[in-house]
CSV table of C-alpha atoms in Angstrom, one decimal:
chain,number,residue,atom,x,y,z
L,1,MET,CA,2.2,6.9,-10.2
L,2,ARG,CA,-0.6,6.7,-12.4
L,3,ILE,CA,0.0,4.0,-15.4
L,4,ALA,CA,-2.2,2.7,-18.6
L,5,VAL,CA,-1.7,0.0,-20.8
L,6,PHE,CA,-2.9,0.1,-24.2
L,7,GLY,CA,-2.9,-3.2,-25.9
L,8,GLY,CA,-4.0,-4.4,-29.1
L,9,SER,CA,-2.9,-5.7,-32.9
L,10,PHE,CA,-1.9,-2.2,-34.0
L,11,ASP,CA,-2.1,-3.7,-37.5
L,12,PRO,CA,-1.6,-1.0,-38.1
L,13,VAL,CA,-1.1,1.7,-35.5
L,14,HIS,CA,-3.7,4.4,-36.7
L,15,THR,CA,-4.6,8.1,-35.8
L,16,GLU,CA,-7.6,6.9,-33.9
L,17,HIS,CA,-5.0,4.9,-31.6
L,18,ILE,CA,-3.1,8.0,-31.2
L,19,ARG,CA,-6.1,10.1,-30.4
L,20,VAL,CA,-7.2,7.7,-27.7
L,21,ALA,CA,-3.8,7.4,-26.1
L,22,LYS,CA,-3.5,11.4,-26.1
L,23,ALA,CA,-7.2,11.4,-24.5
L,24,ALA,CA,-5.9,8.8,-21.9
L,25,ILE,CA,-3.2,10.7,-20.7
L,26,GLU,CA,-5.5,13.6,-20.0
L,27,SER,CA,-8.3,12.0,-18.8
L,28,LEU,CA,-6.4,9.8,-16.2
L,29,ALA,CA,-3.8,12.2,-15.5
L,30,LEU,CA,-1.0,9.7,-16.4
L,31,ASP,CA,2.4,9.7,-15.6
L,32,LYS,CA,3.1,6.9,-18.2
L,33,LEU,CA,1.1,5.1,-21.1
L,34,ILE,CA,2.5,1.8,-22.2
L,35,VAL,CA,1.5,0.9,-25.7
L,36,MET,CA,1.6,-3.0,-25.9
L,37,PRO,CA,1.3,-4.8,-29.3
L,38,ALA,CA,-0.2,-8.2,-28.8
L,39,HIS,CA,1.8,-11.2,-30.3
L,40,LYS,CA,-1.2,-13.6,-30.9
L,41,PRO,CA,-4.6,-12.1,-29.9
L,42,PRO,CA,-6.8,-14.6,-28.5
L,43,HIS,CA,-9.9,-13.2,-29.7
L,44,LYS,CA,-8.3,-13.4,-33.4
L,45,PRO,CA,-7.4,-16.9,-33.9
L,46,ASN,CA,-7.1,-17.7,-37.5
L,47,LYS,CA,-6.6,-14.1,-38.4
L,48,GLU,CA,-2.9,-13.6,-40.4
L,49,MET,CA,-1.3,-10.4,-39.2
L,50,THR,CA,1.3,-8.1,-40.1
L,51,SER,CA,4.9,-9.4,-38.4
L,52,ASP,CA,5.4,-8.6,-34.8
L,53,GLU,CA,8.6,-6.6,-35.7
L,54,ALA,CA,6.6,-4.3,-38.2
L,55,ARG,CA,3.7,-3.5,-36.0
L,56,LEU,CA,6.4,-2.8,-33.1
L,57,ALA,CA,8.2,-0.5,-35.5
L,58,MET,CA,5.2,1.3,-36.5
L,59,CYS,CA,4.1,1.8,-33.1
L,60,ARG,CA,7.6,3.1,-32.2
L,61,LEU,CA,7.4,5.5,-35.2
L,62,ALA,CA,3.9,6.6,-34.2
L,63,TYR,CA,4.3,7.1,-30.7
L,64,GLY,CA,7.9,8.2,-30.6
L,65,ASP,CA,7.3,11.9,-30.4
L,66,PHE,CA,5.2,11.6,-27.1
L,67,ALA,CA,7.3,12.1,-23.7
L,68,LYS,CA,4.9,9.9,-21.6
L,69,ILE,CA,4.4,7.1,-24.1
L,70,GLU,CA,6.5,3.7,-24.3
L,71,VAL,CA,6.1,1.1,-26.6
L,72,SER,CA,6.9,-2.3,-25.0
L,73,ASP,CA,7.7,-5.7,-26.5
L,74,TYR,CA,6.6,-7.7,-23.8
L,75,GLU,CA,3.8,-9.6,-25.4
L,76,ILE,CA,5.6,-10.1,-28.3
L,77,LYS,CA,8.9,-11.5,-26.5
L,78,ARG,CA,6.6,-13.6,-24.1
L,79,GLY,CA,5.0,-15.3,-27.3
L,80,GLY,CA,2.0,-17.4,-27.3
L,81,LYS,CA,-1.3,-16.0,-27.1
L,82,SER,CA,-1.4,-12.8,-25.7
L,83,TYR,CA,-3.8,-13.0,-22.6
L,84,THR,CA,-4.5,-9.9,-20.8
L,85,PHE,CA,-4.6,-11.3,-17.4
L,86,LEU,CA,-0.8,-12.3,-17.8
L,87,THR,CA,0.2,-8.9,-19.0
L,88,CYS,CA,-1.6,-7.5,-16.0
L,89,ARG,CA,-0.1,-9.8,-13.4
L,90,HIS,CA,3.3,-8.9,-15.0
L,91,LEU,CA,2.8,-4.9,-14.7
L,92,ARG,CA,1.2,-5.3,-11.3
L,93,SER,CA,4.7,-7.3,-9.9
L,94,LEU,CA,6.7,-4.4,-11.7
L,95,TYR,CA,4.7,-1.5,-10.4
L,96,LYS,CA,3.4,-2.5,-7.2
L,97,ASP,CA,2.3,0.6,-5.8
L,98,ALA,CA,1.0,2.4,-9.1
L,99,GLU,CA,-2.7,2.9,-10.0
L,100,ILE,CA,-2.8,0.9,-13.4
L,101,PHE,CA,-5.5,1.0,-16.0
L,102,PHE,CA,-6.2,-1.1,-19.0
L,103,ILE,CA,-7.5,0.7,-21.7
L,104,VAL,CA,-10.4,-1.0,-23.8
L,105,GLY,CA,-12.9,0.4,-26.2
L,106,THR,CA,-16.6,0.0,-25.4
L,107,ASP,CA,-16.3,-2.8,-28.0
L,108,MET,CA,-13.9,-4.8,-26.0
L,109,LEU,CA,-16.0,-3.5,-22.6
L,110,ARG,CA,-18.9,-5.7,-24.1
L,111,ASP,CA,-17.1,-8.3,-24.7
L,112,PHE,CA,-14.9,-8.4,-21.5
L,113,PRO,CA,-16.9,-10.9,-19.7
L,114,THR,CA,-15.7,-13.5,-22.1
L,115,TRP,CA,-12.3,-12.8,-21.8
L,116,LYS,CA,-10.0,-15.5,-20.1
L,117,GLN,CA,-9.9,-14.4,-16.3
L,118,PRO,CA,-11.6,-11.4,-16.1
L,119,GLN,CA,-11.7,-11.3,-12.6
L,120,ASP,CA,-7.7,-11.9,-12.3
L,121,ILE,CA,-7.4,-8.7,-14.7
L,122,LEU,CA,-9.3,-6.4,-12.3
L,123,GLN,CA,-7.6,-7.5,-9.3
L,124,ASN,CA,-4.6,-5.9,-11.0
L,125,VAL,CA,-5.7,-3.2,-13.0
L,126,THR,CA,-8.9,-1.0,-13.5
L,127,LEU,CA,-10.4,-1.1,-16.7
L,128,ALA,CA,-10.4,2.5,-18.9
L,129,VAL,CA,-13.2,2.6,-21.0
L,130,CYS,CA,-13.4,4.9,-24.4
L,131,ALA,CA,-16.2,5.3,-26.4
L,132,ARG,CA,-16.0,4.5,-30.1
L,133,ALA,CA,-18.7,6.1,-32.1
L,134,GLU,CA,-21.5,5.6,-29.2
L,135,ALA,CA,-24.7,7.4,-28.9
L,136,ALA,CA,-25.8,9.1,-25.8
L,137,GLY,CA,-26.7,7.2,-22.9
L,138,TRP,CA,-24.1,4.3,-23.4
L,139,LEU,CA,-22.1,5.2,-20.0
L,140,GLU,CA,-25.0,4.6,-17.5
L,141,LYS,CA,-26.3,1.2,-19.5
L,142,GLU,CA,-22.6,-0.4,-19.6
L,143,ARG,CA,-21.7,1.1,-16.3
L,144,ALA,CA,-24.7,-0.8,-14.6
L,145,LYS,CA,-24.2,-4.0,-16.2
L,146,PHE,CA,-20.5,-3.8,-15.4
L,147,LEU,CA,-21.2,-3.1,-11.6
L,148,GLU,CA,-23.8,-6.2,-11.5
L,149,THR,CA,-21.3,-8.6,-13.2
L,150,PHE,CA,-18.1,-7.7,-11.6
L,151,GLY,CA,-19.0,-5.5,-8.5
L,152,CYS,CA,-16.7,-2.7,-9.4
L,153,ASP,CA,-16.6,0.4,-11.6
L,154,PHE,CA,-14.3,1.3,-14.6
L,155,ALA,CA,-12.5,4.8,-15.3
L,156,VAL,CA,-14.0,6.8,-18.5
L,157,ILE,CA,-11.6,8.5,-21.0
L,158,ASP,CA,-13.0,11.4,-22.0
L,159,TYR,CA,-13.3,10.9,-25.9
L,160,ASN,CA,-15.5,9.5,-28.1
L,161,GLY,CA,-13.6,8.1,-31.0
L,162,GLU,CA,-14.4,7.3,-34.6
L,163,ASP,CA,-14.7,3.7,-35.4
L,164,VAL,CA,-11.9,3.3,-37.8
L,165,SER,CA,-11.0,-0.1,-39.5
L,166,SER,CA,-7.5,-1.3,-39.7
L,167,THR,CA,-8.7,-3.9,-42.1
L,168,LYS,CA,-9.7,-0.9,-44.5
L,169,ILE,CA,-6.1,0.6,-44.2
L,170,ARG,CA,-4.3,-2.5,-45.1
L,171,VAL,CA,-6.8,-2.7,-48.3
L,172,LEU,CA,-5.9,0.9,-49.0
L,173,ALA,CA,-2.0,0.1,-48.4
L,174,GLY,CA,-2.1,-2.9,-50.7
L,175,ALA,CA,-3.6,-1.1,-53.8
L,176,GLY,CA,-1.2,1.3,-53.1
L,177,MET,CA,-3.5,4.2,-52.1
L,178,ARG,CA,-2.6,7.1,-49.6
L,179,LEU,CA,-3.1,6.3,-46.2
L,180,THR,CA,-3.4,9.7,-44.5
L,181,PRO,CA,-5.3,10.9,-42.7
L,182,LEU,CA,-5.9,7.4,-41.1
L,183,VAL,CA,-2.3,6.7,-40.2
L,184,ASP,CA,0.3,9.2,-39.5
L,185,GLU,CA,3.2,10.0,-42.2
L,186,LYS,CA,5.9,8.2,-40.5
L,187,THR,CA,3.7,5.3,-40.5
L,188,GLU,CA,2.3,5.3,-44.1
L,189,LYS,CA,5.9,6.0,-45.1
L,190,TYR,CA,7.2,2.7,-43.3
């Protein structure tokens, strides 16, 4: 079984999140993709976020029509800081024989050495990287740096996404402006 975890704040979930999920299913030949909203992202310690319940509901609306995607409330129910290494350990305990990927954008790939217990993460999952508005040549440079630092490789999702800002979407929503095409219609109505 091939599984990927797509974690994040999803505040709100937007069309780029949906495109990344679709590309990951295709590129990684996934049997299942688990969307996992974070309770309290450690890299955003002072950020006020939309409630856990609302972000979870928006993810369920946005991904509800995709057969291979499930939305998990694991990190929200666990509470506290949403450390990736704990989530990856949990998933490895559930799916002992699966090949598990953890989806990150190139921005998070570059920050990965600063994450709590990155080696622990890599013992349980393979990172799957999606480019975010990257110029040609990014892959070779990042792959070499990652191999040198961690002694292993990462998978690549065949997609070079746009850099969509959730902050901008929240500002537009606060001003009562239309949010499509930045979010799907169900999320906009919610």
